[in-house]
PDB file of C-alpha atoms in Angstrom:
ATOM      1  CA  MET A 209      73.828  44.951  51.805  1.00 52.00           C
ATOM      2  CA  SER A 210      76.366  46.298  54.964  1.00 55.00           C
ATOM      3  CA  LYS A 211      74.769  47.020  58.260  1.00 56.00           C
ATOM      4  CA  LEU A 212      74.167  50.397  59.340  1.00 55.00           C
ATOM      5  CA  PRO A 213      76.124  51.284  62.716  1.00 60.00           C
ATOM      6  CA  ARG A 214      73.375  50.860  65.722  1.00 57.00           C
ATOM      7  CA  PRO A 215      73.441  54.885  67.876  1.00 61.00           C
ATOM      8  CA  GLN A 216      76.103  55.482  71.375  1.00 66.00           C
ATOM      9  CA  ALA A 217      75.093  57.582  73.891  1.00 67.00           C
ATOM     10  CA  PRO A 218      77.010  61.335  74.006  1.00 72.00           C
ATOM     11  CA  ALA A 219      80.125  60.676  76.448  1.00 73.00           C
ATOM     12  CA  ILE A 220      78.354  62.584  79.230  1.00 77.00           C
ATOM     13  CA  VAL A 221      75.273  61.002  79.396  1.00 70.00           C
ATOM     14  CA  ARG A 222      77.389  57.493  80.160  1.00 68.00           C
ATOM     15  CA  ALA A 223      79.527  58.379  81.918  1.00 73.00           C
ATOM     16  CA  LEU A 224      76.794  59.665  84.118  1.00 72.00           C
ATOM     17  CA  TYR A 225      74.472  56.769  83.929  1.00 71.00           C
ATOM     18  CA  PRO A 226      76.645  53.755  82.680  1.00 69.00           C
ATOM     19  CA  GLY A 227      73.857  51.054  84.144  1.00 69.00           C
ATOM     20  CA  LEU A 228      70.781  52.461  82.784  1.00 69.00           C
ATOM     21  CA  ILE A 229      73.081  52.638  79.292  1.00 62.00           C
ATOM     22  CA  ASP A 230      73.734  49.422  79.139  1.00 63.00           C
ATOM     23  CA  TRP A 231      70.526  48.227  80.260  1.00 61.00           C
ATOM     24  CA  LEU A 232      68.960  50.318  77.602  1.00 62.00           C
ATOM     25  CA  GLU A 233      71.349  48.528  74.783  1.00 60.00           C
ATOM     26  CA  SER A 234      70.848  45.002  75.646  1.00 59.00           C
ATOM     27  CA  PRO A 235      68.553  43.156  73.660  1.00 55.00           C
ATOM     28  CA  TRP A 236      66.653  41.045  76.565  1.00 51.00           C
ATOM     29  CA  ALA A 237      67.648  42.373  79.682  1.00 48.00           C
ATOM     30  CA  GLY A 238      65.186  42.649  82.471  1.00 52.00           C
ATOM     31  CA  PRO A 239      66.010  45.819  84.837  1.00 52.00           C
ATOM     32  CA  PRO A 240      69.167  46.291  86.864  1.00 50.00           C
ATOM     33  CA  GLN A 241      70.338  44.558  89.483  1.00 51.00           C
ATOM     34  CA  PHE A 242      69.522  46.519  93.385  1.00 48.00           C
ATOM     35  CA  THR A 243      72.884  48.645  94.029  1.00 49.00           C
ATOM     36  CA  ALA A 244      73.692  51.099  95.586  1.00 44.00           C
ATOM     37  CA  ALA A 245      71.212  54.114  93.989  1.00 49.00           C
ATOM     38  CA  HIS A 246      67.762  52.253  94.701  1.00 60.00           C
ATOM     39  CA  SER A 247      66.069  51.899  98.001  1.00 75.00           C
ATOM     40  CA  PHE A 248      62.909  50.898 100.070  1.00 85.00           C
ATOM     41  CA  ARG A 249      60.667  53.407 100.054  1.00 89.00           C
ATOM     42  CA  VAL A 250      60.306  54.766 103.999  1.00 92.00           C
ATOM     43  CA  GLU A 251      57.658  57.038 105.756  1.00 94.00           C
ATOM     44  CA  GLU A 252      58.254  59.149 109.076  1.00 93.00           C
ATOM     45  CA  MET A 253      56.559  60.251 111.181  1.00 91.00           C
ATOM     46  CA  ALA A 254      55.373  61.008 115.430  1.00 89.00           C
ATOM     47  CA  ARG A 255      52.454  58.615 116.736  1.00 87.00           C
ATOM     48  CA  ASP A 256      51.278  58.816 120.618  1.00 87.00           C
ATOM     49  CA  ASN A 257      54.585  59.834 121.760  1.00 85.00           C
ATOM     50  CA  ARG A 258      56.699  57.150 119.293  1.00 89.00           C
ATOM     51  CA  TYR A 259      58.706  57.956 116.204  1.00 91.00           C
ATOM     52  CA  VAL A 260      57.135  55.270 113.335  1.00 93.00           C
ATOM     53  CA  ILE A 261      59.107  54.174 110.101  1.00 94.00           C
ATOM     54  CA  ARG A 262      57.567  52.354 108.054  1.00 96.00           C
ATOM     55  CA  ALA A 263      59.208  51.219 105.035  1.00 94.00           C
ATOM     56  CA  GLU A 264      57.388  49.546 101.767  1.00 93.00           C
ATOM     57  CA  LEU A 265      58.957  46.074 101.757  1.00 92.00           C
ATOM     58  CA  PRO A 266      57.261  43.271 100.263  1.00 90.00           C
ATOM     59  CA  GLY A 267      57.299  39.762  99.359  1.00 87.00           C
ATOM     60  CA  LEU A 268      60.135  39.288 102.511  1.00 90.00           C
ATOM     61  CA  ASP A 269      60.275  36.559 104.240  1.00 90.00           C
ATOM     62  CA  PRO A 270      60.827  39.044 108.018  1.00 92.00           C
ATOM     63  CA  GLU A 271      61.879  36.487 109.808  1.00 92.00           C
ATOM     64  CA  ARG A 272      64.576  35.826 106.620  1.00 92.00           C
ATOM     65  CA  ASP A 273      64.827  38.837 105.160  1.00 93.00           C
ATOM     66  CA  ILE A 274      64.578  41.268 107.086  1.00 94.00           C
ATOM     67  CA  GLU A 275      66.871  42.686 110.388  1.00 94.00           C
ATOM     68  CA  ILE A 276      66.911  45.962 111.759  1.00 94.00           C
ATOM     69  CA  THR A 277      69.313  46.545 114.453  1.00 92.00           C
ATOM     70  CA  VAL A 278      69.611  50.421 116.816  1.00 90.00           C
ATOM     71  CA  GLU A 279      72.377  51.163 118.018  1.00 89.00           C
ATOM     72  CA  GLY A 280      73.053  54.345 119.842  1.00 85.00           C
ATOM     73  CA  ARG A 281      70.812  56.762 118.277  1.00 86.00           C
ATOM     74  CA  THR A 282      71.409  54.886 114.859  1.00 90.00           C
ATOM     75  CA  LEU A 283      67.725  52.546 113.356  1.00 92.00           C
ATOM     76  CA  THR A 284      68.997  50.782 110.827  1.00 93.00           C
ATOM     77  CA  ILE A 285      67.070  48.143 108.409  1.00 94.00           C
ATOM     78  CA  HIS A 286      68.286  45.272 106.379  1.00 93.00           C
ATOM     79  CA  ALA A 287      66.631  44.121 103.835  1.00 93.00           C
ATOM     80  CA  GLU A 288      67.459  41.273 101.197  1.00 91.00           C
ATOM     81  CA  ARG A 289      66.202  39.323  98.127  1.00 86.00           C
ATOM     82  CA  ARG A 290      68.022  36.580  96.590  1.00 83.00           C
ATOM     83  CA  GLN A 291      67.340  34.489  93.781  1.00 78.00           C
ATOM     84  CA  GLU A 292      66.415  30.877  94.181  1.00 74.00           C
ATOM     85  CA  ASP A 293      68.499  28.787  92.196  1.00 70.00           C
ATOM     86  CA  GLY A 294      66.662  27.340  89.093  1.00 68.00           C
ATOM     87  CA  GLY A 295      64.331  30.536  88.804  1.00 62.00           C
ATOM     88  CA  PRO A 296      62.416  31.170  85.346  1.00 63.00           C
ATOM     89  CA  TYR A 297      64.155  31.856  82.488  1.00 70.00           C
ATOM     90  CA  ARG A 298      63.855  35.937  82.585  1.00 72.00           C
ATOM     91  CA  SER A 299      62.636  37.471  85.418  1.00 70.00           C
ATOM     92  CA  GLU A 300      61.769  41.391  86.037  1.00 72.00           C
ATOM     93  CA  PHE A 301      62.554  40.697  89.592  1.00 72.00           C
ATOM     94  CA  ARG A 302      65.512  42.732  91.618  1.00 74.00           C
ATOM     95  CA  TYR A 303      67.742  41.058  93.981  1.00 78.00           C
ATOM     96  CA  GLY A 304      70.855  42.156  96.818  1.00 83.00           C
ATOM     97  CA  SER A 305      70.408  44.100  99.947  1.00 87.00           C
ATOM     98  CA  LEU A 306      69.585  47.192 100.831  1.00 88.00           C
ATOM     99  CA  THR A 307      70.141  48.956 104.015  1.00 91.00           C
ATOM    100  CA  ARG A 308      68.785  52.051 105.494  1.00 92.00           C
ATOM    101  CA  LEU A 309      69.851  54.109 108.152  1.00 93.00           C
ATOM    102  CA  PHE A 310      67.597  56.508 110.292  1.00 92.00           C
ATOM    103  CA  ARG A 311      68.584  59.254 113.173  1.00 91.00           C
ATOM    104  CA  LEU A 312      66.310  59.237 115.833  1.00 88.00           C
ATOM    105  CA  PRO A 313      64.608  61.414 118.140  1.00 83.00           C
ATOM    106  CA  ALA A 314      67.560  62.779 120.997  1.00 80.00           C
ATOM    107  CA  LYS A 315      65.194  60.679 123.908  1.00 75.00           C
ATOM    108  CA  VAL A 316      64.432  57.652 122.155  1.00 77.00           C
ATOM    109  CA  ASP A 317      64.369  54.186 124.680  1.00 75.00           C
ATOM    110  CA  ALA A 318      65.440  51.411 122.061  1.00 75.00           C
ATOM    111  CA  ASP A 319      65.332  48.819 124.227  1.00 80.00           C
ATOM    112  CA  ASP A 320      61.725  49.409 123.634  1.00 86.00           C
ATOM    113  CA  VAL A 321      61.533  49.212 119.969  1.00 91.00           C
ATOM    114  CA  THR A 322      58.515  46.147 118.910  1.00 93.00           C
ATOM    115  CA  ALA A 323      58.227  45.670 115.055  1.00 95.00           C
ATOM    116  CA  ARG A 324      54.931  44.403 112.734  1.00 94.00           C
ATOM    117  CA  TYR A 325      55.471  43.258 109.498  1.00 95.00           C
ATOM    118  CA  GLU A 326      51.494  42.761 106.863  1.00 94.00           C
ATOM    119  CA  ARG A 327      50.927  42.986 103.469  1.00 93.00           C
ATOM    120  CA  GLY A 328      54.558  44.430 102.488  1.00 92.00           C
ATOM    121  CA  VAL A 329      55.321  47.233 104.540  1.00 94.00           C
ATOM    122  CA  LEU A 330      56.823  46.321 107.402  1.00 95.00           C
ATOM    123  CA  GLU A 331      56.007  49.107 110.796  1.00 95.00           C
ATOM    124  CA  VAL A 332      59.310  50.319 112.717  1.00 95.00           C
ATOM    125  CA  SER A 333      57.485  52.441 116.065  1.00 93.00           C
ATOM    126  CA  VAL A 334      59.906  53.315 118.799  1.00 91.00           C
ATOM    127  CA  PRO A 335      58.567  54.997 122.407  1.00 89.00           C
ATOM    128  CA  VAL A 336      60.137  58.767 122.125  1.00 84.00           C
ATOM    129  CA  ARG A 337      60.080  59.957 126.076  1.00 77.00           C
ATOM    130  CA  GLY A 338      58.530  63.172 126.884  1.00 67.00           C
ATOM    131  CA  GLY A 339      56.958  64.225 124.377  1.00 53.00           C
ATOM    132  CA  LYS A 340      57.378  66.045 121.947  1.00 56.00           C
ATOM    133  CA  PRO A 341      60.752  67.570 121.362  1.00 54.00           C
ATOM    134  CA  GLU A 342      62.028  70.324 122.821  1.00 58.00           C
ATOM    135  CA  GLY A 343      63.704  73.184 120.617  1.00 70.00           C
ATOM    136  CA  ILE A 344      64.067  77.348 121.267  1.00 77.00           C
ATOM    137  CA  ARG A 345      62.357  79.330 118.423  1.00 81.00           C
ATOM    138  CA  VAL A 346      65.232  81.017 116.839  1.00 83.00           C
ATOM    139  CA  PRO A 347      64.796  84.859 115.595  1.00 81.00           C
ATOM    140  CA  ILE A 348      65.265  85.437 112.483  1.00 85.00           C
ATOM    141  CA  GLU A 349      66.637  89.647 111.413  1.00 83.00           C
ATOM    142  CA  ASN A 350      65.171  91.479 108.233  1.00 81.00           C
ATOM    143  CA  ALA A 351      68.456  92.451 106.795  1.00 78.00           C
ATOM    144  CA  ASP A 352      66.697  94.941 104.605  1.00 75.00           C
ATOM    145  CA  SER A 353      64.699  95.824 107.297  1.00 69.00           C
ATOM    146  CA  ALA A 354      67.242  96.662 108.851  1.00 63.00           C
ATOM    147  CA  GLN A 355      69.643  98.402 105.940  1.00 66.00           C
ATOM    148  CA  ALA A 356      66.014 101.008 105.507  1.00 63.00           C
ATOM    149  CA  ARG A 357      66.563 102.264 109.340  1.00 66.00           C
ATOM    150  CA  THR A 358      69.721 102.578 108.712  1.00 66.00           C
ATOM    151  CA  GLN A 359      69.968 104.991 105.683  1.00 67.00           C
ATOM    152  CA  GLY A 360      66.461 106.779 107.104  1.00 62.00           C
ATOM    153  CA  THR A 361      68.155 107.831 109.596  1.00 57.00           C
ATOM    154  CA  ALA A 362      71.484 108.245 107.566  1.00 55.00           C
ATOM    155  CA  GLY A 363      69.503 110.536 105.917  1.00 52.00           C
ATOM    156  CA  THR A 364      67.843 112.874 108.252  1.00 52.00           C
ATOM    157  CA  SER A 365      70.670 113.350 110.806  1.00 50.00           C
ATOM    158  CA  ARG A 366      72.864 116.078 107.566  1.00 51.00           C
ATOM    159  CA  PRO A 367      74.926 118.613 108.886  1.00 51.00           C
ATOM    160  CA  ASP A 368      73.425 120.860 105.194  1.00 53.00           C
ATOM    161  CA  ALA A 369      70.064 120.116 105.838  1.00 50.00           C
ATOM    162  CA  HIS A 370      67.227 122.620 106.600  1.00 52.00           C
ATOM    163  CA  PRO A 371      63.279 121.602 109.120  1.00 49.00           C
TER     164      PRO A 371
END
């Protein structure tokens, strides 16, 4: 009795998602390792004259696995989950490091950044000087209205038009 050939994903799918196809075709693999395409989820908000970033980072030790830096107007959160030696025979946990960069508002005081980790959520708070961000309103030209006005005046200024 002969074996039937295993169906293969189309070449375009293999090119677009090489890691996924390899993972799907391997018989006992868990989820793939962290890659550049993976990231942790965040919330950004303004609260009480502060710019607040909340990041989901469950199961990490904030003193050993998380690093927060501020350079200029860029805040960086770096997190790493390490696989301990002698771990389980089979694991579906994801291991590796992830980094997210955030552009801070123009008027921030980077010296007063605070961070707190509670129940798997990291909250970074940056004070914003001057309250609400300044801005100007930009007028929007409606091209349809301008064209209608031009056509309307062009129709009444014809020399052969009779009143």
